[in-house]
CSV table of C-alpha atoms and ligand atoms in Angstrom, one decimal:
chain,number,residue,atom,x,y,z
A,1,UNK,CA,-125.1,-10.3,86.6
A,2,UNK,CA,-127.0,-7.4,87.1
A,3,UNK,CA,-126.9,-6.2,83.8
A,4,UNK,CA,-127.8,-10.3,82.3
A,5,UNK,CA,-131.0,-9.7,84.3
A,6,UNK,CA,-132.0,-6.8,82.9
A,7,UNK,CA,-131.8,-8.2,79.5
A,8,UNK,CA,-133.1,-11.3,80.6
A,9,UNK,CA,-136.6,-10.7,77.8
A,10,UNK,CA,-133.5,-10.7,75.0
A,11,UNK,CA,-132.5,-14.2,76.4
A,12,UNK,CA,-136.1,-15.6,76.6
A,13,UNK,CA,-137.7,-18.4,74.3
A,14,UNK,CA,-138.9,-18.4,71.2
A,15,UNK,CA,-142.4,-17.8,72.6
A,16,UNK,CA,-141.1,-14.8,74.3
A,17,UNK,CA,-139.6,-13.2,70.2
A,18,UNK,CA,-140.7,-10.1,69.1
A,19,UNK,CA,-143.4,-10.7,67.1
A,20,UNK,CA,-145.7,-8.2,65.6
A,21,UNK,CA,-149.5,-9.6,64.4
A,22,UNK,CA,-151.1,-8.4,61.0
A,23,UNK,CA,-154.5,-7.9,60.1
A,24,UNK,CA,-157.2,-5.0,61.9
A,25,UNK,CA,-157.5,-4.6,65.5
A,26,UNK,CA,-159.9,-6.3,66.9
A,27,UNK,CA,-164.1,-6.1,68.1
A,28,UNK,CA,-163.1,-6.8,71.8
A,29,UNK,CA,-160.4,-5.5,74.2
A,30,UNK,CA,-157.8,-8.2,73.6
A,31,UNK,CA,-154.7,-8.3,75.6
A,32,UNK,CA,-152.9,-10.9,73.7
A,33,UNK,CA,-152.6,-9.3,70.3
A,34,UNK,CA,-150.8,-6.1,70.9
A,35,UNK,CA,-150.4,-3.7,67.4
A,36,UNK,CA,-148.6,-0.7,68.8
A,37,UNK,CA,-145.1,-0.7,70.6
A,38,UNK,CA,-145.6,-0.1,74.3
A,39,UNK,CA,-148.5,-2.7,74.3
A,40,UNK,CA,-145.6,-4.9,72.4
A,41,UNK,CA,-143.5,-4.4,75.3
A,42,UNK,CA,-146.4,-4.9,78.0
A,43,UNK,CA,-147.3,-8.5,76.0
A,44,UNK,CA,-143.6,-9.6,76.2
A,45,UNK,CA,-143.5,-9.1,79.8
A,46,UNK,CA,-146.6,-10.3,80.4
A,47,UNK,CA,-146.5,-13.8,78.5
A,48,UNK,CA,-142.7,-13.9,80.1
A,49,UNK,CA,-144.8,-13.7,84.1
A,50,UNK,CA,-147.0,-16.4,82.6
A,51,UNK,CA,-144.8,-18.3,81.4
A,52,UNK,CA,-142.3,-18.6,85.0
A,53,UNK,CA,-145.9,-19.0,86.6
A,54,UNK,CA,-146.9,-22.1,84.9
A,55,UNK,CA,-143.5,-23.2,85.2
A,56,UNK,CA,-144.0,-23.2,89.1
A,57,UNK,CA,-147.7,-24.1,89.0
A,58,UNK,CA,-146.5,-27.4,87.1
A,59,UNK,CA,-143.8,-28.2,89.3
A,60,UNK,CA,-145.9,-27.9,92.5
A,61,UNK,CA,-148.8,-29.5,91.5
A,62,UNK,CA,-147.3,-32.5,89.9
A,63,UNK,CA,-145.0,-32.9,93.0
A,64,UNK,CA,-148.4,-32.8,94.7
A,65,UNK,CA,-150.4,-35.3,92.8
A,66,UNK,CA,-147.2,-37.4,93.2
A,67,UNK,CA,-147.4,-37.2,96.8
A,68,UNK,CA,-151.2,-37.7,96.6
A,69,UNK,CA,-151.1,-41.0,94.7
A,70,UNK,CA,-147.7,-42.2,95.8
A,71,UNK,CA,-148.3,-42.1,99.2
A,72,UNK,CA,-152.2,-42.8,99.7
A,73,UNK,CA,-153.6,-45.1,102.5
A,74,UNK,CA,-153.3,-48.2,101.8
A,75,UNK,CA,-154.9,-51.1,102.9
A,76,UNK,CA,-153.0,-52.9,105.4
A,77,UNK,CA,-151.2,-50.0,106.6
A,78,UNK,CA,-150.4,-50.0,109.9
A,79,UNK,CA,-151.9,-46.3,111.5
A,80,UNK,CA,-148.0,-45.4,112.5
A,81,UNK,CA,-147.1,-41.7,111.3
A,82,UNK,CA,-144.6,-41.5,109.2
A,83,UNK,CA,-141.2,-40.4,110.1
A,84,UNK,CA,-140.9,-36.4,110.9
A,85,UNK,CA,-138.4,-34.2,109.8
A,86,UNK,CA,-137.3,-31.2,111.2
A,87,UNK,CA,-135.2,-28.1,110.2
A,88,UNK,CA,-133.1,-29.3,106.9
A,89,UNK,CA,-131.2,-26.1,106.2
A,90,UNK,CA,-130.7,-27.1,102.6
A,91,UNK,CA,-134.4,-27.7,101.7
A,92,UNK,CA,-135.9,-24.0,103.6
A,93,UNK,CA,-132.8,-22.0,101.7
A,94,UNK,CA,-134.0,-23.2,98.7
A,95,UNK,CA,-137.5,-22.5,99.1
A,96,UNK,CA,-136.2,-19.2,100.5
A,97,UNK,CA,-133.5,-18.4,97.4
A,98,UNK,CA,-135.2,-19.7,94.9
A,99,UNK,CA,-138.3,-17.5,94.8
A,100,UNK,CA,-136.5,-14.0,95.9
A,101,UNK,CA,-134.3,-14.7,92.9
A,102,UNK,CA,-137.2,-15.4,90.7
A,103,UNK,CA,-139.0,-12.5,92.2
A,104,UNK,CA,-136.0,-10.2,91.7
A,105,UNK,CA,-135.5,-11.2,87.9
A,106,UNK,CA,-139.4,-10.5,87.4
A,107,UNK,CA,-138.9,-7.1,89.5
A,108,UNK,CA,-135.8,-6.3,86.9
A,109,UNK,CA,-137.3,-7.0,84.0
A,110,UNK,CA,-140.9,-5.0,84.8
A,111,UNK,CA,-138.6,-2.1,85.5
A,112,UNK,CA,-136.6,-2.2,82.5
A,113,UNK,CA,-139.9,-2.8,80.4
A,114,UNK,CA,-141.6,0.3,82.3
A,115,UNK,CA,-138.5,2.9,82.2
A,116,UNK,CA,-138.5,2.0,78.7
A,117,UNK,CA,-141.9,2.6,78.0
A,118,UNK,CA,-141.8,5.9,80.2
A,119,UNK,CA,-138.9,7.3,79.0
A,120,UNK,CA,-138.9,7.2,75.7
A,121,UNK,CA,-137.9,10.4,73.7
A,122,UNK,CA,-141.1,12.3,72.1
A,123,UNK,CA,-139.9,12.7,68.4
A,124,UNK,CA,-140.6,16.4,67.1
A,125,UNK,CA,-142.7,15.3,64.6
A,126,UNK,CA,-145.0,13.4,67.4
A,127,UNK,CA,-148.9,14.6,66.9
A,128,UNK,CA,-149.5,15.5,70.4
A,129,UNK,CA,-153.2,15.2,72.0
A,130,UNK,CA,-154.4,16.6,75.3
A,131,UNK,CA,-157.3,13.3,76.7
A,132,UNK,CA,-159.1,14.8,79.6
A,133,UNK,CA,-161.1,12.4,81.5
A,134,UNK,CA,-164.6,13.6,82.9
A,135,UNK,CA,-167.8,11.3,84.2
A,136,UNK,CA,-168.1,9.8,81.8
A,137,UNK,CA,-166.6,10.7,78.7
A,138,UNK,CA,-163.1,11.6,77.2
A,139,UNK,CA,-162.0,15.0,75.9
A,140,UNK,CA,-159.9,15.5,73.4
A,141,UNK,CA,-158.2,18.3,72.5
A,142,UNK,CA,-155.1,18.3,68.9
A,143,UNK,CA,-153.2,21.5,70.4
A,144,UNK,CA,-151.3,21.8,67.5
A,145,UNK,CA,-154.4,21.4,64.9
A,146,UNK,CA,-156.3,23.5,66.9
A,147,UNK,CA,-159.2,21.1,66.5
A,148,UNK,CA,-161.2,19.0,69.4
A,149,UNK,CA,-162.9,15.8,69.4
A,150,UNK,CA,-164.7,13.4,72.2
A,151,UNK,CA,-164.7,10.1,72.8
A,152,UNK,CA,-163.5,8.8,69.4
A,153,UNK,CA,-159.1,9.4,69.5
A,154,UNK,CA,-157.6,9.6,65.9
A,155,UNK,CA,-154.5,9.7,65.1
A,156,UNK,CA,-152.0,8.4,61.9
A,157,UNK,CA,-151.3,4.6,61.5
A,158,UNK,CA,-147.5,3.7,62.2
A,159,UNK,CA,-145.8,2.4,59.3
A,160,UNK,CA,-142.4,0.6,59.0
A,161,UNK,CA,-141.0,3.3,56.2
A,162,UNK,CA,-142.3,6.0,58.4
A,163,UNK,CA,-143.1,5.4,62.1
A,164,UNK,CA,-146.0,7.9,63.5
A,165,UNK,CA,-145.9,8.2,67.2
A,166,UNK,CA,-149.2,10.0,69.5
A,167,UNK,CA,-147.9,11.5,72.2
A,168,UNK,CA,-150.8,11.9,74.9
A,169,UNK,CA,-151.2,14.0,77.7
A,170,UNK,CA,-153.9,13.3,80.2
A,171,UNK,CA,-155.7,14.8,82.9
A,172,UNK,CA,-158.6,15.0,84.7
A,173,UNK,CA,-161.7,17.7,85.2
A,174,UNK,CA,-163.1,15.6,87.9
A,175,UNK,CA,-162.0,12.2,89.9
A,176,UNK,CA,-159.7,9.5,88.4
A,177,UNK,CA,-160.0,7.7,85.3
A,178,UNK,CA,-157.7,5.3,83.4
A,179,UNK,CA,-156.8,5.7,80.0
A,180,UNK,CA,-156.4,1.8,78.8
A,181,UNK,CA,-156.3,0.6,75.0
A,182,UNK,CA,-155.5,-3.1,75.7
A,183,UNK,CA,-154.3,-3.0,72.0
A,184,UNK,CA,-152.2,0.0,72.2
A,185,UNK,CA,-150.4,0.9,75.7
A,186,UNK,CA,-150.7,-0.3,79.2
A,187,UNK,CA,-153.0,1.8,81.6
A,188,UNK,CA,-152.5,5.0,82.7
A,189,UNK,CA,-153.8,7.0,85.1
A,190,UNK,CA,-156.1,10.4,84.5
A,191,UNK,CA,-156.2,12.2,88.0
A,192,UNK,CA,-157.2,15.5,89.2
A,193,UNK,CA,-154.7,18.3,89.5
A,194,UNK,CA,-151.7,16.0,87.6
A,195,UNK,CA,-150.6,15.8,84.3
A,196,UNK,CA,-149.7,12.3,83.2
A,197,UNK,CA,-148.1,11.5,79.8
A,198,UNK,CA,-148.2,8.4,77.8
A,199,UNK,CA,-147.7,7.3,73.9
A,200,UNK,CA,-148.9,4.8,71.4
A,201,UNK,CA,-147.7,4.0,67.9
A,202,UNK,CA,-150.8,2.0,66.3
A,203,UNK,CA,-149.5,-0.2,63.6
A,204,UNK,CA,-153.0,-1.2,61.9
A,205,UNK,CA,-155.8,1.2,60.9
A,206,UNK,CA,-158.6,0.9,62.3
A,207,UNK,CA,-160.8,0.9,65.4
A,208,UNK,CA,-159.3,0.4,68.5
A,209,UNK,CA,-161.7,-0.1,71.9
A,210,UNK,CA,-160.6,0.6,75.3
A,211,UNK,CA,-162.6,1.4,78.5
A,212,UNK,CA,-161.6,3.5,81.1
A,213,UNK,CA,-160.0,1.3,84.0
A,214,UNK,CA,-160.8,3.2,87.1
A,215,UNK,CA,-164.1,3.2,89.0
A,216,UNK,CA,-165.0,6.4,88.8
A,217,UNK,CA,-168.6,6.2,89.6
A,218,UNK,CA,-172.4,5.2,88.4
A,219,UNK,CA,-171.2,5.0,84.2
A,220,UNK,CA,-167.6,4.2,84.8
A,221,UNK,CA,-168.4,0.7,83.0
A,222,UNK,CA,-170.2,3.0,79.8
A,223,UNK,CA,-167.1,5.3,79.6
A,224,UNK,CA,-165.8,3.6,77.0
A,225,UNK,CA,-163.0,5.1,74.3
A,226,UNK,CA,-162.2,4.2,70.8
A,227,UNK,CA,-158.7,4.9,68.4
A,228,UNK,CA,-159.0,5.4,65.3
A,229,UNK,CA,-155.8,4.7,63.1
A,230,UNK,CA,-156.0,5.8,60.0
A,231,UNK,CA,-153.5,6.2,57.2
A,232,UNK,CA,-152.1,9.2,56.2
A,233,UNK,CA,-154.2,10.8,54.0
A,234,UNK,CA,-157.1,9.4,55.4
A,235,UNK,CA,-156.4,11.3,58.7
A,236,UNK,CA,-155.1,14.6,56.9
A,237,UNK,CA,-158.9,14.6,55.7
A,238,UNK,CA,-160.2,13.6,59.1
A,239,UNK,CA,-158.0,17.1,60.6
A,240,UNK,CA,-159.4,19.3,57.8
A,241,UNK,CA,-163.1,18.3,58.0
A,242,UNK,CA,-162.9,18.7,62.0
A,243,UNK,CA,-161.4,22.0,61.2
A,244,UNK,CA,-164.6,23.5,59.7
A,245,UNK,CA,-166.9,25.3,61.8
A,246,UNK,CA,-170.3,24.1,62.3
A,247,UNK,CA,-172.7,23.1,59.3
A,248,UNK,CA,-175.5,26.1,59.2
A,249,UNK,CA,-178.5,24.4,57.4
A,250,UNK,CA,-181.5,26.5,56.8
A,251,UNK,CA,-183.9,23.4,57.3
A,252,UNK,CA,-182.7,23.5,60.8
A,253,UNK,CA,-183.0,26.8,61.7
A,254,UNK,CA,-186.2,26.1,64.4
A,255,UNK,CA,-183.8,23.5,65.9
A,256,UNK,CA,-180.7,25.1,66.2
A,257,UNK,CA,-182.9,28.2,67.6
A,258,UNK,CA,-184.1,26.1,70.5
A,259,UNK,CA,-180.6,24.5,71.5
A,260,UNK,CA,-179.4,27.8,71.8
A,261,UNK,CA,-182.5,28.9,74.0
A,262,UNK,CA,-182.4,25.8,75.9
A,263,UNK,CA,-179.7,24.8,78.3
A,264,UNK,CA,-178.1,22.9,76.1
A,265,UNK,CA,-175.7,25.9,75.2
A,266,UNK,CA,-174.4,26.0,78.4
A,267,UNK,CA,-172.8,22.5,78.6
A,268,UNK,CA,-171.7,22.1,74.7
A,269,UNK,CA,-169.4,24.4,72.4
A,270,UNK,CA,-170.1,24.2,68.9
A,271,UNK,CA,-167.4,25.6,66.9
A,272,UNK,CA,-168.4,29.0,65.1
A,273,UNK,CA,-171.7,29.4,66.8
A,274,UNK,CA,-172.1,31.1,70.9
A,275,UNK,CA,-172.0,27.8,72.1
A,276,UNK,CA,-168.9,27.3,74.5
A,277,UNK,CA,-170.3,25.3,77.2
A,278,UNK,CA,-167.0,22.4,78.2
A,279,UNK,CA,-169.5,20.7,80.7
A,280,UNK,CA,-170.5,17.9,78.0
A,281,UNK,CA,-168.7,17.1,75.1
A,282,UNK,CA,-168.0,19.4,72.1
A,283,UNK,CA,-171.3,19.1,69.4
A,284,UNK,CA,-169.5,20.7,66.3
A,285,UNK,CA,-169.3,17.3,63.9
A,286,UNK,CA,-171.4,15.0,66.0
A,287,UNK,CA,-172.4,13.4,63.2
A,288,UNK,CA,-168.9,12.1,62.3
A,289,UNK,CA,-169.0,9.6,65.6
A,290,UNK,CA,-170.0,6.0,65.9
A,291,UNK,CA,-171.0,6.2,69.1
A,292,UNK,CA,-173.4,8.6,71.9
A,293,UNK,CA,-172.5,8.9,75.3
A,294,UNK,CA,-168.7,7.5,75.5
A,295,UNK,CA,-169.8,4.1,73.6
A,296,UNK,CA,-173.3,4.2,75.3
A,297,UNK,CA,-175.4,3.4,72.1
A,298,UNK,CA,-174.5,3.8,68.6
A,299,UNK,CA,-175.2,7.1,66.5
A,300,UNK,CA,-178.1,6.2,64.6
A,301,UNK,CA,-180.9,8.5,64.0
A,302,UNK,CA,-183.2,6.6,66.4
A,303,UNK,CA,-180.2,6.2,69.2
A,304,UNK,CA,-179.8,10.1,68.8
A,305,UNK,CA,-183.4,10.7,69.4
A,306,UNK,CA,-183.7,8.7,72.4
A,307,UNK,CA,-180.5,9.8,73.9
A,308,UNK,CA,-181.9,13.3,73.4
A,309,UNK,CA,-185.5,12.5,74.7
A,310,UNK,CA,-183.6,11.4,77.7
A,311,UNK,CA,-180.3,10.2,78.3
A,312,UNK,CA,-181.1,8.8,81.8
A,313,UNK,CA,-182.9,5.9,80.0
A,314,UNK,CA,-179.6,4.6,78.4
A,315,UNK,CA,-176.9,5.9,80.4
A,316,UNK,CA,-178.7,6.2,83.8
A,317,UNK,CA,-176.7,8.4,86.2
A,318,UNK,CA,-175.0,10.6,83.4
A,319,UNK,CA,-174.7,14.5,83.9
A,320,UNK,CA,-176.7,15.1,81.0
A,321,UNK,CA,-180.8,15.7,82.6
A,322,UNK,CA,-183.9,14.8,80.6
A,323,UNK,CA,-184.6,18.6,79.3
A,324,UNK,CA,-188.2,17.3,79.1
A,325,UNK,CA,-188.6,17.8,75.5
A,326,UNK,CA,-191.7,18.2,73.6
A,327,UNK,CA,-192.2,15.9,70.7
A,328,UNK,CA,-192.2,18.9,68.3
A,329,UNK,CA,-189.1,20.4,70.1
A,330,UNK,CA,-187.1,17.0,69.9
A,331,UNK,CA,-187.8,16.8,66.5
A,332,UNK,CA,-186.2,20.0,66.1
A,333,UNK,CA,-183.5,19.3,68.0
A,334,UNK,CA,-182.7,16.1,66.5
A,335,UNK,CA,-183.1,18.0,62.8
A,336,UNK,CA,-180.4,20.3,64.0
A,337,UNK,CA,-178.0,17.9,65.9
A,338,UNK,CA,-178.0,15.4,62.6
A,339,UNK,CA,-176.6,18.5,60.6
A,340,UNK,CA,-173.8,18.9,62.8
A,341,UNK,CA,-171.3,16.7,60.3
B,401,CUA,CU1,-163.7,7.0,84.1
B,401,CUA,CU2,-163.9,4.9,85.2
């Protein structure tokens, strides 16, 4: 019995068959078109809840229209009440069975889905990534590649000759976030002093967009988070051009002078220079992201100059101050910042 339960997704309709969806992920957080495994298991169990819900919500509102139209005043009723029934032991142990055993079967099968999901074996050849969640941005650290990133996840494309699994571990420098790519896994949890472990197998390249998915304060709605999948190749290039130290471009000497006389240096790292602030996020190949401030605005020269000028204006709240820039200086700056590739 026990073991038909657990298996009940196997035994479920058509609707209910694993089914994987082609073409690139898509512009919005969608929930309904899962392209990586553990968000295939999450959509199974998901459409298999809606499915015994609108099963129930069918069956007790048509029973109540019935009642509603079968049994409406009439004229020339007489104002009698209609007979009144008490205590039938058949009818209250089935309302009573019937929804602990539907319950239990939904309890089963969210377990099953959930251990599965959880304990699945880490492959050696796994790339794993370190996401640590700060207000209001996501940190991102390839231990094994000995490279960093922010905001912007990427990682290889799963294929069906060769599958390509992320293995992410996640944690928190501040209060609790949630780590949640509709497309790609269920939520999980970044919180302070705990290290939480999740994985996703993307099946499509391209962008994925998530958001994190726990209040965490005044930009927890602008702390958004994008995956990029990218074939194989395409990513080996992605590893070796974040591998480079900083550009050093002699047009932006007078800019890269005043971020490291500024405070700027003591929030961001840039690889290969004195900069190791871990405040902010890592500046080294700004350039290669689409977005500023965790999906706040997108990185075009005009964005970039703004955000600089002062960040309160788009993300208001953020940890990053207006540093009260002079024209001249933000120029500078900004001259230095769009060298950082
Ligand atoms: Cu981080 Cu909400």
């Amino acid at each position: 019995m026990l073991r038909h339960l657990l298996r009940a997704p196997a035994l479920a309709p058509a609707l209910l068959a694993h089914r994987t969806y082609a073409g690139a992920p898509d512009q919005v957080t969608n929930i309904f078109k899962p392209l990586s495994t553990p968000a295939e298991s999450v959509h199974r169990i998901a459409l298999l809840t809606l499915a015994v819900c609108a099963v129930i919500f069918v069956i007790v509102a048509g029973l109540l229209i019935y009642a509603i139209v079968r049994f409406r005043r009439r004229p020339g009723d007489d104002a009698s009440e209609p007979p009144q029934i008490y205590g039938s032991n058949q009818i209250e142990l089935a309302w009573t069975v019937l929804p602990i055993l539907i319950v239990v079967v939904l309890i089963l099968v969210t377990a099953r889905t959930i251990a599965d999901v959880e304990n699945y074996p880490q492959p050696p050849d796994a790339l794993k990534v370190t996401v640590v969640g700060h207000q209001w941005w996501w940190e991102i650290h390839y231990p094994d590649l000995g490279i960093g990133a922010a905001n912007e996840l990427h990682v290889p494309v799963s294929e069906s000759g060769k599958r390509r699994l992320t293995f992410l571990t996640l944690e928190s420098a501040d209060v609790a976030h949630s780590f949640w790519v509709p497309q790609l896994a269920g939520k999980t949890d970044l919180i302070p002093n705990r290290v939480n472990r999740m994985w996703i197998e993307p099946k499509q390249a391209g962008a994925y967009l998530g958001n994190c998915a726990e209040y965490c304060g005044t930009q927890h709605a602008k702390m958004r988070l994008r995956v990029i999948a990218h074939p194989p190749e395409e990513f080996a290039r992605w590893v070796a051009s974040q591998r480079r130290p900083a550009a050093e471009d002699q047009k932006a000497s007078a800019g890269r002078d005043l971020f490291f006389s500024t405070s700027c240096v003591n929030c961001h790292a840039i690889q290969g220079t004195s900069a190791k602030g871990t405040f902010g996020p890592d500046l080294t190949h700004l350039m290669s992201r689409e977005t500023l401030g965790a999906g706040a605005a997108p990185n075009t020269p005009e964005k970039l100059r703004a955000w600089v000028r002062n960040p309160q204006a788009i993300k208001e709240g953020c940890l990053m101050p207006d540093m009260q820039l002079s024209d001249q200086e933000l120029d500078q700056i900004v001259t230095y910042l769009s060298t950082l590739k």
